Amino acid sequence: MAFFMTQFIYIIFTQSYNKFYVGRTTDPRKRLEQHNSGELEKISGKAKDWQMAALFEVRGGSGAAEKAERFIKLQNSNEFIVKLINPTYFPDGKLDLLKRIPFVNR
C-alpha cells in the first residue's frame, strides 16, 4: 500500500514588498515560518512579513500539485492571483483539483 502526503498550493503576500509568492508544500504552517525566518531568502527575498493569502489542498498527489503550481506561475498575473485568493472564487478548469482550505495566520 502506497502512502501519499497531502499536497498544498499556497499563496503568500508580503505587504512590505507588495508581492505575492505561489508555492507547494506538505506542511503549510512550517513553510510559512521558513519564508518569514529568512531560511528561504533565495526564494522569497528579504521580506519577513509574509502572510497566507490562500491555501488549497490538491487532489491528485505531488504530480498534480506541481502541474497546478506551474500553471498558476505561468499566468504571470497579479490579477489572476487576486482572483484565486478571493474566498468566493472556486477554481475550475485546470485548477478544479484545488480545494480551498481555511488558514489562520499565527
C-alpha positions as a printed NumPy array, in Angstrom:
array([[  0.   ,   0.   ,   0.   ],
       [  1.4  ,   3.4  ,  -1.002],
       [  1.351,   6.369,   1.375],
       [  0.743,   9.814,  -0.065],
       [  1.245,  13.037,   1.844],
       [ -1.379,  15.689,   1.29 ],
       [ -0.085,  18.363,  -1.066],
       [ -0.997,  22.037,  -0.764],
       [ -0.693,  25.052,  -3.041],
       [ -0.194,  28.217,  -1.043],
       [ -0.246,  31.887,  -1.954],
       [  1.516,  34.256,   0.423],
       [  1.763,  38.03 ,   0.38 ],
       [  4.304,  40.486,   1.77 ],
       [  2.992,  43.966,   2.403],
       [  6.486,  45.452,   2.744],
       [  7.34 ,  44.495,  -0.852],
       [  3.752,  44.319,  -2.16 ],
       [  4.421,  40.889,  -3.708],
       [  2.74 ,  37.52 ,  -3.927],
       [  4.508,  34.184,  -3.927],
       [  2.997,  30.852,  -5.033],
       [  4.418,  27.553,  -3.843],
       [  3.575,  23.979,  -2.896],
       [  4.247,  22.045,   0.273],
       [  3.052,  19.24 ,   2.533],
       [  3.247,  21.478,   5.638],
       [  1.838,  24.992,   5.048],
       [  2.454,  26.297,   8.579],
       [  6.105,  25.212,   8.578],
       [  6.611,  26.573,   5.076],
       [  5.241,  29.992,   6.072],
       [  7.609,  30.012,   9.067],
       [ 10.513,  29.213,   6.724],
       [  9.623,  32.124,   4.432],
       [  9.481,  34.529,   7.384],
       [ 12.654,  33.244,   9.045],
       [ 14.867,  34.11 ,   6.086],
       [ 15.664,  30.421,   5.608],
       [ 14.262,  30.688,   2.076],
       [ 15.778,  34.084,   1.264],
       [ 16.723,  32.95 ,  -2.236],
       [ 13.073,  32.106,  -2.914],
       [ 11.11 ,  34.798,  -1.112],
       [ 13.656,  37.549,  -0.661],
       [ 14.343,  39.533,   2.446],
       [ 10.699,  40.03 ,   3.471],
       [  9.84 ,  38.804,   6.958],
       [  6.156,  39.723,   6.933],
       [  4.71 ,  37.011,   4.678],
       [  1.05 ,  36.229,   5.383],
       [ -1.013,  33.376,   3.999],
       [ -3.363,  34.802,   1.381],
       [ -4.856,  31.492,   0.199],
       [ -4.34 ,  27.796,   0.788],
       [ -5.586,  24.919,  -1.349],
       [ -5.445,  21.171,  -0.845],
       [ -4.538,  19.408,  -4.087],
       [ -6.39 ,  16.271,  -5.085],
       [ -4.102,  14.009,  -7.094],
       [ -0.767,  13.97 ,  -5.277],
       [  2.565,  15.648,  -5.888],
       [  2.421,  15.457,  -9.689],
       [ -0.906,  17.265,  -9.734],
       [  0.411,  19.841,  -7.235],
       [  3.455,  20.507,  -9.415],
       [  1.262,  20.998, -12.51 ],
       [ -1.127,  23.323, -10.655],
       [  1.744,  25.392,  -9.24 ],
       [  3.344,  25.667, -12.685],
       [  0.02 ,  26.644, -14.287],
       [ -0.552,  29.436, -11.737],
       [  3.002,  30.752, -12.105],
       [  2.826,  30.659, -15.924],
       [ -0.163,  33.007, -15.83 ],
       [  2.353,  35.626, -14.639],
       [ -0.556,  37.749, -13.48 ],
       [ -1.288,  39.503, -10.198],
       [ -4.855,  39.842, -11.465],
       [ -5.107,  36.036, -11.665],
       [ -3.595,  35.684,  -8.163],
       [ -6.079,  38.207,  -6.74 ],
       [ -8.884,  36.183,  -8.344],
       [ -7.528,  32.989,  -6.731],
       [ -7.245,  34.474,  -3.248],
       [-10.816,  35.774,  -3.343],
       [-12.695,  33.393,  -0.984],
       [-15.783,  33.473,  -3.238],
       [-13.811,  32.139,  -6.224],
       [-13.803,  28.386,  -6.737],
       [-11.037,  27.129,  -9.043],
       [-12.225,  25.362, -12.176],
       [-10.786,  24.056, -15.416],
       [ -7.126,  23.143, -14.99 ],
       [ -7.355,  24.062, -11.304],
       [-10.513,  22.118, -10.436],
       [ -8.335,  19.743,  -8.4  ],
       [ -7.807,  22.508,  -5.81 ],
       [ -9.934,  22.656,  -2.665],
       [ -9.775,  25.905,  -0.658],
       [ -8.67 ,  25.376,   2.948],
       [ -9.215,  27.971,   5.683],
       [ -5.896,  29.062,   7.198],
       [ -5.313,  31.077,  10.358],
       [ -2.064,  33.061,  10.491],
       [ -0.472,  32.681,  13.923]])
